[in-house]
Amino acid sequence: MKVIVAENREIASQEGAKIIIDQVKNNPETILGLATGTTPIDLYNNMVKDHKENGTDYSKVKSYNLDEYVGLDGTHPQSYYCFMFEHLFNHININPENVHVPVGKGDLQAACNAYNDALKQNQVDIQLLGIGSNGHIGFNEPGTPADSVTHVVDLKESTIKDNARLFFNGDEDAVPKQAVSMGIANIMNAKKVLLLAFGEGKAKAVKGMLEGEVTPELPASILQNHPDVTVIVDKAAASLLEKQY
Ligand code: GLP
């Protein structure tokens, strides 16, 4: 894995955005795998800025998001669908018909099957990831098997707490207890992976991902088996690393 320890979050986000922008410039029909959470927000801001200043063209780009809360649809302000339009899709020239976010309402099994089929037809060129403080990627919580595909997940208490703090005004009861998430196998099928992690709260997960054993107990550690991963962290998230990068 290529590891970049950036001076700070701002620089890390600029470097991450540059990787995605270069990918889109090199292949205007790029298929992006996109993520939510606080981590990618600055990266998306940089993509928007670049689109406005340099006109990078997203008209032929397709996107597949990692996950969605069960019970929330695009009309809910905390849905990941809404998040993506607010932070990125409304501000670049991507065709709304080309964006895909897992569906968290209605017949969930049918929705998961349809998402898996779509991902089979559309191999992601570059998958953007954050990481949970417990090492989850997407919403693949500790214990998720490596061969998992899009599925319904019971969220761990720690994830509900983390996400309540960041997005639901601290109201844990408002956070859905389940989500639909791409599985580990879907993520590993991407041609390239770009993972960002910021802050002290991620240091333990980052250490396990990069320097620990590969184990389902720390889902991000499986990325050690992927041939093309770039990890960009700030100094705080890198603070427990022992090797030099
Ligand atoms: C959620 C998302 C993950 C994200 C994680 C970390 O659980 N499903 O994709 O990586 O939060 O969130 P944050 O970036 O806000 O720390």
mmCIF file of C-alpha atoms and ligand atoms in Angstrom:
data_model
loop_
_atom_site.group_PDB
_atom_site.id
_atom_site.type_symbol
_atom_site.label_atom_id
_atom_site.label_comp_id
_atom_site.label_asym_id
_atom_site.label_seq_id
_atom_site.Cartn_x
_atom_site.Cartn_y
_atom_site.Cartn_z
ATOM 1 C CA MET A 1 0.000 0.000 0.000
ATOM 2 C CA LYS A 2 1.197 3.485 -0.766
ATOM 3 C CA VAL A 3 0.972 5.637 2.367
ATOM 4 C CA ILE A 4 1.142 9.434 2.329
ATOM 5 C CA VAL A 5 1.408 11.236 5.664
ATOM 6 C CA ALA A 6 0.269 14.769 4.864
ATOM 7 C CA GLU A 7 1.097 17.817 6.952
ATOM 8 C CA ASN A 8 -2.590 18.361 7.679
ATOM 9 C CA ARG A 9 -6.132 17.519 6.621
ATOM 10 C CA GLU A 10 -6.320 20.370 4.134
ATOM 11 C CA ILE A 11 -3.262 19.213 2.201
ATOM 12 C CA ALA A 12 -4.366 15.585 2.427
ATOM 13 C CA SER A 13 -7.734 16.491 0.906
ATOM 14 C CA GLN A 14 -6.077 18.422 -1.915
ATOM 15 C CA GLU A 15 -3.824 15.460 -2.713
ATOM 16 C CA GLY A 16 -6.758 13.060 -2.607
ATOM 17 C CA ALA A 17 -8.853 15.255 -4.887
ATOM 18 C CA LYS A 18 -5.963 15.505 -7.352
ATOM 19 C CA ILE A 19 -5.851 11.712 -7.664
ATOM 20 C CA ILE A 20 -9.566 11.571 -8.507
ATOM 21 C CA ILE A 21 -9.451 14.589 -10.840
ATOM 22 C CA ASP A 22 -6.471 13.113 -12.749
ATOM 23 C CA GLN A 23 -8.348 9.831 -13.053
ATOM 24 C CA VAL A 24 -11.394 11.607 -14.536
ATOM 25 C CA LYS A 25 -9.221 13.658 -16.901
ATOM 26 C CA ASN A 26 -7.451 10.512 -18.122
ATOM 27 C CA ASN A 27 -10.711 8.624 -18.546
ATOM 28 C CA PRO A 28 -13.823 10.793 -18.915
ATOM 29 C CA GLU A 29 -15.945 7.634 -18.559
ATOM 30 C CA THR A 30 -14.491 6.827 -15.157
ATOM 31 C CA ILE A 31 -16.616 4.873 -12.702
ATOM 32 C CA LEU A 32 -16.161 6.380 -9.259
ATOM 33 C CA GLY A 33 -16.869 4.586 -6.004
ATOM 34 C CA LEU A 34 -17.819 7.289 -3.524
ATOM 35 C CA ALA A 35 -17.997 7.582 0.241
ATOM 36 C CA THR A 36 -19.761 9.682 2.843
ATOM 37 C CA GLY A 37 -18.844 10.819 6.354
ATOM 38 C CA THR A 38 -16.954 13.931 7.433
ATOM 39 C CA THR A 39 -13.653 12.675 5.991
ATOM 40 C CA PRO A 40 -14.306 13.187 2.241
ATOM 41 C CA ILE A 41 -16.069 16.557 2.553
ATOM 42 C CA ASP A 42 -12.926 18.650 1.936
ATOM 43 C CA LEU A 43 -11.896 16.368 -0.910
ATOM 44 C CA TYR A 44 -15.318 16.951 -2.522
ATOM 45 C CA ASN A 45 -14.913 20.719 -1.958
ATOM 46 C CA ASN A 46 -11.636 20.540 -3.880
ATOM 47 C CA MET A 47 -13.302 18.619 -6.727
ATOM 48 C CA VAL A 48 -16.017 21.291 -6.914
ATOM 49 C CA LYS A 49 -13.440 24.093 -6.906
ATOM 50 C CA ASP A 50 -11.485 22.372 -9.685
ATOM 51 C CA HIS A 51 -14.644 21.832 -11.723
ATOM 52 C CA LYS A 52 -15.521 25.541 -11.460
ATOM 53 C CA GLU A 53 -12.004 26.766 -12.185
ATOM 54 C CA ASN A 54 -10.779 24.207 -14.710
ATOM 55 C CA GLY A 55 -13.974 22.701 -16.083
ATOM 56 C CA THR A 56 -13.106 19.060 -15.378
ATOM 57 C CA ASP A 57 -15.912 17.205 -17.113
ATOM 58 C CA TYR A 58 -18.098 14.709 -15.248
ATOM 59 C CA SER A 59 -20.805 14.401 -17.903
ATOM 60 C CA LYS A 60 -19.806 10.808 -18.744
ATOM 61 C CA VAL A 61 -18.729 9.771 -15.258
ATOM 62 C CA LYS A 62 -20.748 7.218 -13.319
ATOM 63 C CA SER A 63 -20.727 6.846 -9.563
ATOM 64 C CA TYR A 64 -21.617 4.128 -7.082
ATOM 65 C CA ASN A 65 -21.801 5.007 -3.403
ATOM 66 C CA LEU A 66 -20.797 2.632 -0.669
ATOM 67 C CA ASP A 67 -23.810 2.685 1.593
ATOM 68 C CA GLU A 68 -27.114 4.083 2.830
ATOM 69 C CA TYR A 69 -29.068 3.998 6.069
ATOM 70 C CA VAL A 70 -32.044 1.660 6.196
ATOM 71 C CA GLY A 71 -35.275 3.639 6.391
ATOM 72 C CA LEU A 72 -33.939 6.907 4.979
ATOM 73 C CA ASP A 73 -34.553 7.869 1.379
ATOM 74 C CA GLY A 74 -33.327 10.825 -0.659
ATOM 75 C CA THR A 75 -35.884 13.129 0.950
ATOM 76 C CA HIS A 76 -34.255 12.728 4.385
ATOM 77 C CA PRO A 77 -31.525 15.321 5.086
ATOM 78 C CA GLN A 78 -29.326 12.727 6.851
ATOM 79 C CA SER A 79 -29.569 10.194 4.036
ATOM 80 C CA TYR A 80 -26.330 9.538 2.227
ATOM 81 C CA TYR A 81 -28.176 10.217 -1.036
ATOM 82 C CA CYS A 82 -28.874 13.754 0.167
ATOM 83 C CA PHE A 83 -25.304 14.118 1.474
ATOM 84 C CA MET A 84 -23.862 13.344 -1.950
ATOM 85 C CA PHE A 85 -26.002 15.920 -3.750
ATOM 86 C CA GLU A 86 -25.301 18.553 -1.097
ATOM 87 C CA HIS A 87 -21.533 18.110 -1.063
ATOM 88 C CA LEU A 88 -20.754 17.067 -4.640
ATOM 89 C CA PHE A 89 -23.362 16.190 -7.252
ATOM 90 C CA ASN A 90 -25.200 19.549 -7.169
ATOM 91 C CA HIS A 91 -21.942 21.363 -7.888
ATOM 92 C CA ILE A 92 -20.408 19.382 -10.769
ATOM 93 C CA ASN A 93 -21.837 18.423 -14.163
ATOM 94 C CA ILE A 94 -22.479 14.762 -13.360
ATOM 95 C CA ASN A 95 -25.683 13.399 -14.890
ATOM 96 C CA PRO A 96 -28.067 12.550 -12.010
ATOM 97 C CA GLU A 97 -29.019 9.437 -13.991
ATOM 98 C CA ASN A 98 -25.428 8.220 -13.656
ATOM 99 C CA VAL A 99 -25.274 8.411 -9.869
ATOM 100 C CA HIS A 100 -26.116 5.399 -7.754
ATOM 101 C CA VAL A 101 -26.604 5.152 -4.012
ATOM 102 C CA PRO A 102 -27.830 1.911 -2.397
ATOM 103 C CA VAL A 103 -31.552 1.988 -1.661
ATOM 104 C CA GLY A 104 -32.411 1.687 2.032
ATOM 105 C CA LYS A 105 -36.185 1.454 1.737
ATOM 106 C CA GLY A 106 -38.677 -1.106 0.417
ATOM 107 C CA ASP A 107 -37.579 -4.618 -0.559
ATOM 108 C CA LEU A 108 -34.008 -4.499 0.740
ATOM 109 C CA GLN A 109 -32.909 -7.890 -0.565
ATOM 110 C CA ALA A 110 -34.080 -6.999 -4.073
ATOM 111 C CA ALA A 111 -32.284 -3.650 -3.766
ATOM 112 C CA CYS A 112 -29.051 -5.373 -2.657
ATOM 113 C CA ASN A 113 -29.270 -7.867 -5.537
ATOM 114 C CA ALA A 114 -29.820 -5.075 -8.059
ATOM 115 C CA TYR A 115 -26.835 -3.142 -6.672
ATOM 116 C CA ASN A 116 -24.590 -6.204 -6.900
ATOM 117 C CA ASP A 117 -25.681 -6.781 -10.493
ATOM 118 C CA ALA A 118 -24.973 -3.160 -11.372
ATOM 119 C CA LEU A 119 -21.512 -3.366 -9.787
ATOM 120 C CA LYS A 120 -20.773 -6.531 -11.784
ATOM 121 C CA GLN A 121 -21.491 -4.633 -15.005
ATOM 122 C CA ASN A 122 -19.634 -1.517 -13.858
ATOM 123 C CA GLN A 123 -16.275 -2.218 -12.288
ATOM 124 C CA VAL A 124 -15.300 0.766 -10.163
ATOM 125 C CA ASP A 125 -12.103 2.463 -11.393
ATOM 126 C CA ILE A 126 -11.323 4.222 -8.139
ATOM 127 C CA GLN A 127 -13.006 3.597 -4.816
ATOM 128 C CA LEU A 128 -12.828 6.374 -2.236
ATOM 129 C CA LEU A 129 -12.996 5.231 1.395
ATOM 130 C CA GLY A 130 -13.007 6.654 4.880
ATOM 131 C CA ILE A 131 -12.516 4.385 7.869
ATOM 132 C CA GLY A 132 -14.586 3.929 10.995
ATOM 133 C CA SER A 133 -12.889 4.233 14.386
ATOM 134 C CA ASN A 134 -13.405 0.449 14.692
ATOM 135 C CA GLY A 135 -11.796 -0.166 11.301
ATOM 136 C CA HIS A 136 -14.983 -0.484 9.267
ATOM 137 C CA ILE A 137 -15.052 0.402 5.577
ATOM 138 C CA GLY A 138 -18.370 1.340 4.016
ATOM 139 C CA PHE A 139 -20.578 -0.010 6.767
ATOM 140 C CA ASN A 140 -18.763 -3.351 6.893
ATOM 141 C CA GLU A 141 -18.436 -3.760 10.619
ATOM 142 C CA PRO A 142 -15.852 -6.004 12.375
ATOM 143 C CA GLY A 143 -16.600 -9.652 11.607
ATOM 144 C CA THR A 144 -17.827 -9.054 8.033
ATOM 145 C CA PRO A 145 -16.525 -11.866 5.791
ATOM 146 C CA ALA A 146 -14.141 -11.089 2.927
ATOM 147 C CA ASP A 147 -16.525 -12.575 0.344
ATOM 148 C CA SER A 148 -19.462 -10.357 1.366
ATOM 149 C CA VAL A 149 -21.329 -8.390 -1.299
ATOM 150 C CA THR A 150 -23.982 -5.672 -0.886
ATOM 151 C CA HIS A 151 -25.994 -6.569 2.197
ATOM 152 C CA VAL A 152 -28.015 -5.288 5.134
ATOM 153 C CA VAL A 153 -25.850 -4.502 8.165
ATOM 154 C CA ASP A 154 -26.650 -4.156 11.867
ATOM 155 C CA LEU A 155 -24.644 -1.140 12.972
ATOM 156 C CA LYS A 156 -22.374 -1.480 16.007
ATOM 157 C CA GLU A 157 -23.088 0.657 19.049
ATOM 158 C CA SER A 158 -19.769 2.516 18.550
ATOM 159 C CA THR A 159 -20.719 3.399 14.946
ATOM 160 C CA ILE A 160 -24.129 4.673 16.040
ATOM 161 C CA LYS A 161 -22.412 6.831 18.677
ATOM 162 C CA ASP A 162 -19.802 8.156 16.196
ATOM 163 C CA ASN A 163 -22.416 9.010 13.598
ATOM 164 C CA ALA A 164 -24.826 10.572 16.132
ATOM 165 C CA ARG A 165 -22.065 12.899 17.263
ATOM 166 C CA LEU A 166 -21.136 13.921 13.752
ATOM 167 C CA PHE A 167 -24.441 14.066 11.901
ATOM 168 C CA PHE A 168 -27.504 13.647 14.111
ATOM 169 C CA ASN A 169 -26.886 16.410 16.691
ATOM 170 C CA GLY A 170 -25.808 13.836 19.243
ATOM 171 C CA ASP A 171 -29.202 12.108 19.162
ATOM 172 C CA GLU A 172 -28.345 8.388 19.105
ATOM 173 C CA ASP A 173 -32.023 7.435 18.876
ATOM 174 C CA ALA A 174 -32.273 9.273 15.564
ATOM 175 C CA VAL A 175 -29.514 7.166 13.946
ATOM 176 C CA PRO A 176 -30.895 4.187 12.018
ATOM 177 C CA LYS A 177 -29.753 0.875 13.514
ATOM 178 C CA GLN A 178 -29.204 -0.731 10.123
ATOM 179 C CA ALA A 179 -27.677 0.182 6.792
ATOM 180 C CA VAL A 180 -27.248 -1.265 3.320
ATOM 181 C CA SER A 181 -23.581 -1.467 2.392
ATOM 182 C CA MET A 182 -21.428 -2.690 -0.449
ATOM 183 C CA GLY A 183 -19.600 -5.745 0.867
ATOM 184 C CA ILE A 184 -15.874 -6.294 1.261
ATOM 185 C CA ALA A 185 -15.727 -8.235 -2.022
ATOM 186 C CA ASN A 186 -17.364 -5.342 -3.909
ATOM 187 C CA ILE A 187 -14.810 -2.908 -2.469
ATOM 188 C CA MET A 188 -11.877 -5.220 -3.232
ATOM 189 C CA ASN A 189 -13.084 -5.482 -6.843
ATOM 190 C CA ALA A 190 -12.327 -1.801 -7.513
ATOM 191 C CA LYS A 191 -9.277 -1.251 -9.724
ATOM 192 C CA LYS A 192 -7.839 1.331 -7.304
ATOM 193 C CA VAL A 193 -8.628 2.279 -3.728
ATOM 194 C CA LEU A 194 -8.033 5.680 -2.119
ATOM 195 C CA LEU A 195 -8.534 5.780 1.651
ATOM 196 C CA LEU A 196 -8.414 8.940 3.741
ATOM 197 C CA ALA A 197 -8.237 9.126 7.541
ATOM 198 C CA PHE A 198 -7.915 12.148 9.784
ATOM 199 C CA GLY A 199 -7.543 12.787 13.482
ATOM 200 C CA GLU A 200 -6.430 10.986 16.591
ATOM 201 C CA GLY A 201 -9.688 9.008 16.771
ATOM 202 C CA LYS A 202 -8.615 7.073 13.659
ATOM 203 C CA ALA A 203 -5.012 6.372 14.741
ATOM 204 C CA LYS A 204 -5.706 2.913 16.173
ATOM 205 C CA ALA A 205 -7.719 1.793 13.132
ATOM 206 C CA VAL A 206 -5.037 3.140 10.773
ATOM 207 C CA LYS A 207 -2.298 1.307 12.686
ATOM 208 C CA GLY A 208 -4.270 -1.959 12.496
ATOM 209 C CA MET A 209 -5.053 -1.481 8.816
ATOM 210 C CA LEU A 210 -1.439 -0.846 7.803
ATOM 211 C CA GLU A 211 0.674 -2.695 10.345
ATOM 212 C CA GLY A 212 -1.620 -5.306 11.904
ATOM 213 C CA GLU A 213 -2.590 -8.757 10.679
ATOM 214 C CA VAL A 214 -5.266 -9.134 8.020
ATOM 215 C CA THR A 215 -8.388 -10.006 9.968
ATOM 216 C CA PRO A 216 -12.156 -9.606 9.585
ATOM 217 C CA GLU A 217 -12.036 -8.058 13.066
ATOM 218 C CA LEU A 218 -10.504 -4.984 11.434
ATOM 219 C CA PRO A 219 -12.220 -4.893 8.037
ATOM 220 C CA ALA A 220 -9.875 -2.275 6.502
ATOM 221 C CA SER A 221 -6.885 -4.611 7.046
ATOM 222 C CA ILE A 222 -8.024 -6.669 4.036
ATOM 223 C CA LEU A 223 -6.831 -3.774 1.866
ATOM 224 C CA GLN A 224 -3.307 -5.141 2.440
ATOM 225 C CA ASN A 225 -4.348 -7.781 -0.129
ATOM 226 C CA HIS A 226 -5.425 -5.230 -2.774
ATOM 227 C CA PRO A 227 -2.837 -4.469 -5.491
ATOM 228 C CA ASP A 228 -3.422 -0.694 -5.780
ATOM 229 C CA VAL A 229 -4.238 1.181 -2.579
ATOM 230 C CA THR A 230 -3.253 4.729 -1.639
ATOM 231 C CA VAL A 231 -3.793 5.803 1.968
ATOM 232 C CA ILE A 232 -3.588 9.504 2.814
ATOM 233 C CA VAL A 233 -3.552 10.381 6.501
ATOM 234 C CA ASP A 234 -2.838 13.462 8.552
ATOM 235 C CA LYS A 235 -0.222 13.425 11.301
ATOM 236 C CA ALA A 236 -2.720 12.681 14.070
ATOM 237 C CA ALA A 237 -4.106 9.625 12.268
ATOM 238 C CA ALA A 238 -0.507 8.485 11.614
ATOM 239 C CA SER A 239 0.581 8.984 15.223
ATOM 240 C CA LEU A 240 0.643 5.270 16.189
ATOM 241 C CA LEU A 241 2.452 4.039 13.063
ATOM 242 C CA GLU A 242 5.840 2.440 13.715
ATOM 243 C CA LYS A 243 7.205 2.131 10.186
ATOM 244 C CA GLN A 244 8.506 5.065 8.156
ATOM 245 C CA TYR A 245 6.387 6.023 5.153
HETATM 246 C C1 GLP B 1 -19.685 6.010 8.284
HETATM 247 C C2 GLP B 1 -19.581 5.634 6.818
HETATM 248 C C3 GLP B 1 -18.169 5.264 6.444
HETATM 249 C C4 GLP B 1 -17.214 6.315 6.955
HETATM 250 C C5 GLP B 1 -17.292 6.376 8.453
HETATM 251 C C6 GLP B 1 -16.331 7.369 9.074
HETATM 252 O O1 GLP B 1 -19.814 4.910 9.110
HETATM 253 N N1 GLP B 1 -20.455 4.576 6.455
HETATM 254 O O2 GLP B 1 -18.088 5.131 5.042
HETATM 255 O O3 GLP B 1 -15.903 6.008 6.557
HETATM 256 O O4 GLP B 1 -18.606 6.773 8.780
HETATM 257 O O5 GLP B 1 -16.921 8.625 9.185
HETATM 258 P P1 GLP B 1 -16.144 9.956 9.313
HETATM 259 O O6 GLP B 1 -15.487 10.198 8.011
HETATM 260 O O7 GLP B 1 -17.199 10.975 9.595
HETATM 261 O O8 GLP B 1 -15.181 9.792 10.425
#
